[in-house]
Coordinates of C-alpha atoms in Angstrom, one line a residue:
X1 CA 0.0 0.0 0.0
X2 CA 1.3 3.4 -0.9
X3 CA 2.6 5.4 2.1
X4 CA 0.4 8.4 1.3
X5 CA -2.6 6.1 1.2
X6 CA -1.7 4.7 4.6
X7 CA -1.4 8.2 6.1
X8 CA -4.8 9.2 4.6
X9 CA -6.5 6.1 6.0
X10 CA -5.0 6.7 9.4
X11 CA -6.1 10.3 9.4
X12 CA -9.7 9.7 8.1
X13 CA -10.2 6.7 10.4
X14 CA -9.0 8.6 13.5
X15 CA -11.0 11.8 12.6
X16 CA -14.2 9.9 11.8
X17 CA -14.0 8.0 15.1
X18 CA -13.5 11.2 17.1
X19 CA -16.2 13.1 15.2
X20 CA -18.8 10.4 15.8
X21 CA -17.9 10.2 19.5
X22 CA -18.0 14.0 19.8
X23 CA -21.5 14.2 18.3
X24 CA -22.7 11.3 20.5
X25 CA -21.6 13.5 23.4
X26 CA -24.3 16.0 22.2
X27 CA -26.8 13.4 21.0
X28 CA -27.1 11.3 24.2
X29 CA -27.9 14.1 26.7
X30 CA -30.2 15.6 24.2
X31 CA -32.2 12.4 24.0
X32 CA -32.0 11.9 27.8
X33 CA -33.6 15.4 28.2
X34 CA -36.3 14.4 25.6
X35 CA -34.9 16.9 23.0
X36 CA -35.5 16.0 19.4
X37 CA -32.4 15.4 17.3
X38 CA -33.3 15.8 13.6
X39 CA -30.0 14.8 12.0
X40 CA -26.8 13.0 13.0
X41 CA -24.1 13.3 10.3
X42 CA -20.5 12.3 9.9
X43 CA -19.0 15.0 7.6
X44 CA -21.1 17.7 6.1
X45 CA -23.8 17.0 3.6
X46 CA -24.0 20.3 1.8
X47 CA -26.5 19.8 -1.1
X48 CA -26.3 16.0 -1.0
X49 CA -25.0 13.1 1.1
X50 CA -23.2 9.9 0.4
X51 CA -25.5 7.9 2.7
X52 CA -28.6 8.6 4.8
X53 CA -31.3 6.7 6.6
X54 CA -34.0 7.9 8.9
X55 CA -34.6 5.9 12.1
X56 CA -37.3 7.2 14.3
X57 CA -37.1 11.0 14.5
X58 CA -33.4 11.2 13.5
X59 CA -31.8 11.0 10.1
X60 CA -28.4 9.4 10.2
X61 CA -25.9 9.9 7.4
X62 CA -22.5 10.5 5.9
X63 CA -21.7 13.7 4.1
X64 CA -19.2 14.3 1.3
X65 CA -17.2 17.1 2.9
X66 CA -14.8 15.7 5.5
X67 CA -14.4 18.9 7.6
X68 CA -16.3 17.7 10.7
X69 CA -19.7 16.5 11.6
X70 CA -22.9 17.7 13.3
X71 CA -26.1 16.8 15.1
X72 CA -29.1 19.1 14.2
X73 CA -31.0 19.6 17.4
X74 CA -34.5 20.9 17.0
X75 CA -35.1 24.5 18.2
X76 CA -31.4 25.5 18.2
X77 CA -29.6 28.2 16.3
X78 CA -26.7 26.4 14.7
X79 CA -24.8 26.1 11.4
X80 CA -28.0 25.0 9.6
X81 CA -29.4 28.6 10.2
X82 CA -33.0 27.2 10.1
X83 CA -34.8 30.5 10.5
X84 CA -38.2 29.0 9.6
X85 CA -38.2 26.7 12.6
X86 CA -37.0 29.4 14.9
X87 CA -39.8 31.7 13.7
X88 CA -42.5 29.2 15.0
X89 CA -43.7 28.9 18.5
X90 CA -41.4 26.8 20.7
X91 CA -42.3 23.1 21.0
X92 CA -41.8 21.1 24.2
X93 CA -39.2 18.9 22.5
X94 CA -37.1 21.7 21.3
X95 CA -33.7 22.8 22.6
X96 CA -34.9 26.3 23.3
X97 CA -37.7 25.0 25.5
X98 CA -35.4 23.2 27.9
X99 CA -34.0 24.7 31.1
X100 CA -30.6 26.4 30.8
X101 CA -28.8 23.8 32.8
X102 CA -30.0 21.0 30.5
X103 CA -29.0 23.0 27.4
X104 CA -25.5 23.6 29.0
X105 CA -25.0 19.8 29.5
X106 CA -26.0 19.1 26.0
X107 CA -23.6 21.7 24.6
X108 CA -20.7 20.5 26.9
X109 CA -21.3 16.9 26.0
X110 CA -19.1 16.7 23.0
X111 CA -16.1 18.3 24.7
X112 CA -16.5 16.1 27.8
X113 CA -16.5 13.0 25.6
X114 CA -13.4 14.1 23.7
X115 CA -11.6 14.6 27.0
X116 CA -12.7 11.3 28.5
X117 CA -11.8 9.5 25.2
X118 CA -8.3 11.1 25.2
X119 CA -7.6 9.9 28.8
X120 CA -9.1 6.5 28.2
X121 CA -6.9 5.9 25.1
X122 CA -3.7 7.0 26.9
X123 CA -4.6 4.7 29.9
X124 CA -5.1 1.7 27.5
X125 CA -1.8 2.5 25.6
X126 CA 0.2 2.4 28.8
X127 CA -1.6 -0.8 29.9
X128 CA -1.2 -2.5 26.5
X129 CA 2.2 -1.3 25.3
X130 CA 3.8 -0.1 28.5
X131 CA 6.4 2.7 28.2
X132 CA 10.0 3.3 27.8
X133 CA 12.7 5.0 29.9
X134 CA 15.8 6.5 28.3
X135 CA 17.6 8.9 30.7
X136 CA 20.6 10.9 29.9
X137 CA 23.2 8.2 30.7
X138 CA 21.4 5.9 28.3
X139 CA 22.7 8.1 25.5
X140 CA 26.4 7.1 25.4
X141 CA 27.6 10.2 23.6
X142 CA 25.0 12.7 24.9
X143 CA 23.2 15.1 22.6
X144 CA 24.1 17.7 20.1
X145 CA 22.9 21.0 21.6
X146 CA 21.5 23.7 19.3
X147 CA 23.2 27.2 19.6
X148 CA 20.2 28.6 21.6
X149 CA 20.9 26.1 24.4
X150 CA 24.6 26.5 24.2
X151 CA 24.1 30.2 24.9
X152 CA 22.7 29.4 28.3
X153 CA 25.3 26.9 29.3
X154 CA 24.7 23.5 27.6
X155 CA 27.5 21.9 25.6
X156 CA 27.6 19.3 22.9
X157 CA 27.8 15.8 24.5
X158 CA 25.8 16.7 27.6
X159 CA 23.7 13.9 29.0
X160 CA 20.4 15.3 30.2
X161 CA 19.5 13.8 33.5
X162 CA 17.2 15.9 35.7
X163 CA 14.7 18.7 35.2
X164 CA 14.1 20.6 38.5
X165 CA 15.4 17.6 40.4
X166 CA 13.1 15.0 38.7
X167 CA 14.4 12.4 36.3
X168 CA 13.4 13.2 32.7
X169 CA 12.1 9.8 31.6
X170 CA 12.8 10.4 27.9
X171 CA 15.9 12.6 27.9
X172 CA 15.5 13.9 24.3
X173 CA 12.2 15.5 25.3
X174 CA 14.1 18.4 26.9
X175 CA 13.1 21.0 24.3
X176 CA 9.4 20.3 24.7
X177 CA 9.8 20.8 28.5
X178 CA 11.6 24.1 28.0
X179 CA 9.1 25.5 25.5
X180 CA 5.9 24.6 27.3
X181 CA 6.7 24.3 31.0
X182 CA 8.3 26.5 33.7
X183 CA 11.8 25.0 34.2
X184 CA 14.4 26.5 36.6
X185 CA 17.3 24.0 36.6
X186 CA 18.5 21.2 34.3
X187 CA 21.1 18.8 35.5
X188 CA 23.4 17.2 33.0
X189 CA 26.2 14.7 33.2
X190 CA 29.3 16.3 31.6
X191 CA 32.6 14.4 31.5
X192 CA 31.3 12.0 34.1
X193 CA 30.2 14.7 36.7
X194 CA 26.8 16.4 37.3
X195 CA 26.5 20.0 36.2
X196 CA 23.5 22.2 37.1
X197 CA 22.4 24.7 34.4
X198 CA 20.1 27.6 35.4
X199 CA 17.3 28.2 32.9
X200 CA 16.2 31.8 32.1
X201 CA 12.5 32.6 32.2
X202 CA 12.4 33.5 28.5
X203 CA 13.9 30.3 27.2
X204 CA 10.7 29.0 25.8
X205 CA 10.3 32.1 23.6
X206 CA 14.0 32.0 22.6
X207 CA 13.8 28.3 21.6
X208 CA 10.6 28.9 19.6
X209 CA 12.0 31.8 17.7
X210 CA 15.2 29.8 17.0
X211 CA 12.9 27.2 15.3
X212 CA 14.3 24.4 17.6
X213 CA 11.3 22.1 18.0
X214 CA 11.1 18.4 18.5
X215 CA 13.5 16.0 20.3
X216 CA 17.2 16.6 20.8
X217 CA 19.4 14.7 18.4
X218 CA 21.5 12.0 20.1
X219 CA 25.2 12.0 19.1
X220 CA 27.1 9.2 17.6
X221 CA 30.3 8.8 15.5
X222 CA 28.8 8.2 12.1
X223 CA 29.6 7.1 8.6
X224 CA 27.7 7.4 5.4
X225 CA 24.9 4.9 5.1
X226 CA 22.5 4.4 2.1
X227 CA 23.1 6.9 -0.7
X228 CA 20.0 7.8 -2.8
X229 CA 20.4 7.6 -6.6
X230 CA 20.3 10.9 -8.5
X231 CA 21.2 13.1 -5.5
X232 CA 24.1 15.3 -4.8
X233 CA 25.7 12.5 -2.7
X234 CA 25.5 10.2 -5.7
X235 CA 26.9 12.7 -8.1
X236 CA 30.0 13.4 -6.0
X237 CA 30.8 9.7 -5.5
X238 CA 29.7 9.4 -1.9
X239 CA 29.6 5.7 -0.9
X240 CA 28.3 3.8 2.1
X241 CA 31.1 3.4 4.7
X242 CA 32.8 6.7 3.9
X243 CA 32.9 9.5 6.5
X244 CA 32.6 13.3 6.2
X245 CA 35.4 15.0 8.1
X246 CA 34.8 18.6 7.3
X247 CA 32.0 20.8 5.8
X248 CA 32.7 24.4 4.8
X249 CA 35.7 24.4 7.1
X250 CA 33.7 23.1 10.1
X251 CA 35.1 19.8 11.5
X252 CA 32.8 16.8 11.6
X253 CA 33.2 14.1 14.2
X254 CA 29.6 13.3 15.1
X255 CA 26.3 13.2 13.3
X256 CA 25.2 16.4 15.2
X257 CA 28.3 18.2 13.9
X258 CA 27.0 17.5 10.4
X259 CA 23.5 18.7 11.4
X260 CA 24.9 22.0 12.8
X261 CA 27.0 22.6 9.8
X262 CA 24.1 22.1 7.4
X263 CA 21.8 24.4 9.4
X264 CA 24.3 27.1 10.6
X265 CA 27.5 27.1 8.6
X266 CA 26.7 26.6 4.9
X267 CA 24.4 28.9 3.0
X268 CA 22.3 28.8 -0.1
X269 CA 24.2 31.2 -2.2
X270 CA 27.9 30.3 -1.8
X271 CA 29.5 26.9 -2.9
X272 CA 31.4 25.2 -0.1
X273 CA 33.9 22.3 0.2
X274 CA 33.0 18.9 1.6
X275 CA 35.9 16.7 2.7
X276 CA 35.3 13.0 2.5
X277 CA 37.4 10.2 3.9
X278 CA 37.1 6.7 2.4
X279 CA 37.6 3.3 4.1
X280 CA 41.3 3.5 3.3
X281 CA 41.8 6.8 5.1
X282 CA 42.2 8.9 1.9
X283 CA 40.5 12.3 1.9
X284 CA 38.9 13.8 -1.1
X285 CA 37.5 17.4 -1.4
X286 CA 34.3 18.0 -3.3
X287 CA 32.5 21.3 -4.0
X288 CA 28.8 21.5 -3.3
X289 CA 26.4 24.3 -4.3
X290 CA 22.9 24.5 -2.6
X291 CA 21.8 27.4 -4.9
X292 CA 19.0 25.2 -6.4
X293 CA 18.6 23.0 -3.3
X294 CA 17.0 25.2 -0.6
X295 CA 16.2 22.1 1.5
X296 CA 19.9 21.4 1.8
X297 CA 19.6 17.7 1.1
X298 CA 22.8 16.0 0.1
X299 CA 21.1 12.6 -0.2
X300 CA 22.4 10.0 2.2
X301 CA 21.5 8.4 5.5
X302 CA 23.6 8.8 8.7
X303 CA 24.8 5.4 9.8
X304 CA 25.9 4.9 13.4
X305 CA 29.2 3.1 13.8
X306 CA 28.4 1.9 17.4
X307 CA 25.5 1.3 19.7
X308 CA 24.9 4.8 21.1
X309 CA 21.6 4.7 22.9
X310 CA 19.5 2.2 24.9
X311 CA 16.0 2.2 26.4
X312 CA 14.4 0.2 29.2
X313 CA 10.9 -1.2 28.6
X314 CA 8.5 -0.4 31.4
X315 CA 5.4 -2.5 32.0
X316 CA 2.4 -1.2 34.1
X317 CA -0.4 -2.8 35.9
X318 CA -3.9 -1.5 35.1
X319 CA -3.8 0.7 38.3
X320 CA -0.5 2.2 37.3
X321 CA -1.7 2.7 33.8
X322 CA -4.6 4.8 35.0
X323 CA -2.2 7.0 36.9
X324 CA 0.2 7.3 34.0
X325 CA -2.5 7.8 31.4
X326 CA -4.2 10.6 33.4
X327 CA -0.8 12.3 34.1
X328 CA 0.2 12.1 30.4
X329 CA -3.2 13.3 29.3
X330 CA -3.1 16.3 31.7
X331 CA 0.3 17.4 30.5
X332 CA -0.6 16.9 26.9
X333 CA -3.5 19.2 27.2
X334 CA -1.6 21.8 29.2
X335 CA 1.3 21.8 26.7
X336 CA -1.2 22.3 23.9
X337 CA -3.0 25.2 25.7
X338 CA 0.3 26.9 26.4
X339 CA 1.3 26.9 22.8
X340 CA -1.4 29.5 22.1
X341 CA 0.9 32.2 23.5
X342 CA 3.1 31.5 20.4
X343 CA 0.3 31.2 17.9
X344 CA -0.5 34.9 18.3
X345 CA 2.9 36.0 17.0
X346 CA 4.0 36.6 13.5
X347 CA 6.2 33.4 13.5
X348 CA 3.5 31.4 15.2
X349 CA 0.8 32.5 12.7
X350 CA 3.1 31.5 9.8
X351 CA 3.4 28.0 11.3
X352 CA -0.3 27.4 11.8
X353 CA -1.2 24.3 9.9
X354 CA -4.4 22.6 8.7
X355 CA -5.4 19.1 7.8
X356 CA -2.1 18.5 6.0
X357 CA -0.1 19.3 9.1
X358 CA -2.2 17.0 11.2
X359 CA -2.0 14.2 8.6
X360 CA 1.8 14.3 8.7
X361 CA 1.7 13.3 12.4
X362 CA 0.7 9.8 11.3
X363 CA 3.2 7.2 10.1
X364 CA 3.4 6.0 6.5
X365 CA 3.3 2.4 7.6
X366 CA 0.5 1.0 9.8
X367 CA 1.3 1.2 13.5
X368 CA -1.5 0.7 16.0
X369 CA 0.3 2.3 18.9
X370 CA 1.1 5.4 16.9
X371 CA -2.4 5.5 15.5
X372 CA -3.9 5.5 19.0
X373 CA -1.4 8.0 20.3
X374 CA -2.3 10.4 17.5
X375 CA -6.0 9.8 18.0
X376 CA -5.7 10.6 21.7
X377 CA -3.8 13.8 21.0
X378 CA -6.3 14.9 18.4
X379 CA -9.2 14.1 20.8
X380 CA -7.7 16.6 23.3
X381 CA -7.2 19.1 20.5
X382 CA -10.8 18.9 19.4
X383 CA -11.9 19.4 23.0
X384 CA -9.8 22.5 23.5
X385 CA -10.6 24.0 20.1
X386 CA -14.4 23.4 20.5
X387 CA -14.5 25.0 24.0
X388 CA -13.0 28.3 22.7
X389 CA -15.6 31.0 23.2
X390 CA -16.2 31.5 19.5
X391 CA -19.8 31.6 18.2
X392 CA -20.6 28.5 16.0
X393 CA -18.3 26.4 18.3
X394 CA -19.6 24.6 21.4
X395 CA -17.7 27.2 23.5
X396 CA -19.7 30.0 21.9
X397 CA -23.0 28.4 22.8
X398 CA -21.7 27.7 26.3
X399 CA -20.6 31.4 26.7
X400 CA -24.1 32.6 25.9
X401 CA -25.7 30.0 28.1
X402 CA -23.5 31.0 31.1
X403 CA -24.5 34.6 30.4
X404 CA -28.2 33.6 30.5
X405 CA -27.7 31.6 33.7
X406 CA -25.9 34.5 35.5
X407 CA -28.0 37.4 34.4
X408 CA -31.4 35.6 34.0
X409 CA -31.7 37.1 30.5
X410 CA -31.6 35.0 27.3
X411 CA -29.9 36.6 24.3
X412 CA -32.4 37.3 21.5
X413 CA -32.6 35.0 18.5
X414 CA -31.6 37.8 16.1
X415 CA -28.4 38.4 18.1
X416 CA -27.6 34.7 18.2
X417 CA -28.2 34.4 14.5
X418 CA -25.7 37.2 13.8
X419 CA -23.2 35.8 16.3
X420 CA -23.5 32.4 14.6
X421 CA -22.8 33.9 11.1
X422 CA -19.8 35.8 12.5
X423 CA -18.5 32.6 14.1
X424 CA -18.9 30.7 10.9
X425 CA -17.0 33.4 9.0
X426 CA -14.2 33.4 11.6
X427 CA -13.9 29.6 11.4
X428 CA -13.9 29.5 7.6
X429 CA -11.2 32.2 7.6
X430 CA -9.0 30.3 10.0
X431 CA -9.5 27.1 8.1
X432 CA -8.6 28.7 4.8
X433 CA -5.5 30.4 6.3
X434 CA -4.3 27.2 8.1
X435 CA -4.7 25.0 5.0
X436 CA -3.3 27.7 2.8
X437 CA -0.2 27.6 4.9
X438 CA 0.0 23.8 4.3
X439 CA -0.3 24.4 0.6
X440 CA 2.3 27.1 0.5
X441 CA 4.8 25.0 2.5
X442 CA 4.2 22.0 0.2
X443 CA 4.8 24.1 -2.9
X444 CA 7.9 25.8 -1.3
X445 CA 9.5 22.6 -0.3
X446 CA 9.0 20.9 -3.6
X447 CA 9.6 23.7 -6.1
X448 CA 11.8 26.4 -4.5

């Protein structure tokens, strides 16, 4: 099966499951409170649907536009903008006829289900697959530290051990901790001895603007592995088993030296020299020009020459899995919420992604663990995004309901209709912008 097809199936299966569960979160309390649900759809059925069947009072179906799903609850101002129904006298089975507290539960149901599903999946992942531990000393040669971390005291080869006195279970997750959480001290092993590094308050912002995201790169003495045909590496005679000893005058001993040189030493407009050493110790010098290769890809895999990292498999009882799953879910949600402070910056806005960005999170080969990990994460994302106080989202309805419950005054239908239209416009604009960013990145990466 083609890798892109695997990614698409992963993404659509995960999204479909979460949409159905989210809408059930609205559907079930609505029916418990004897509120009529007229439609229950996976995906949007604008003009026509792929499938539909009416059972009782509710029409169930699958739409053709995979941008979400919905339940149409009678007597509610929603994306259907059914003004004719709202112009009639309220019926006992309609949403608007129910007490505010019942309407609030109905509107919160989808978000609550997404949160519960996220926690449940993480609990079952830990129970089924366990976890791994790879602390700083498990990385034999430490990590390559990006310049922004070297500026505050880290050095290449540091083995990350403790964060504020607690063991960092997966040591290469340090960057994520620094960006999203308040860290005061990191303890590393350097030349066999512990060294404490004080962390400045603005490190998260500095790391974000340096575009250093994702795990740290573990160091290892490397040699050239597989060489891709038709690439720069192939054209200059790079072969498996050779080593690169210098790039643009920068000495290369470890894989992370090569990464640093590619990102910070060479540039796109000036040719540079690459010194290559073959298996017999002979050194050749080749000239490379990245003028027409903005992605700076030479075309080979880095091959470790020794075992450089190890991990310990951890198994959990069901009780331990509950604790681990809840803890992991809590920090996952907190980290996602904290990233909003970066979204509202010029750089953050430029990195906002849509469906393409989310789809890239899935592997191109089938992996059930990764599928469920991504599904749990997206479930939390859907919960957080839906609770935002934007009209047309669940959070917008909740905002108006809370206003009604506090003041005793219900917003007028005309006001709610206008607010709904404004909310739909905002959501469409955000969706177009985010997916436009995906399209621009795809074109830039492949053609410029």
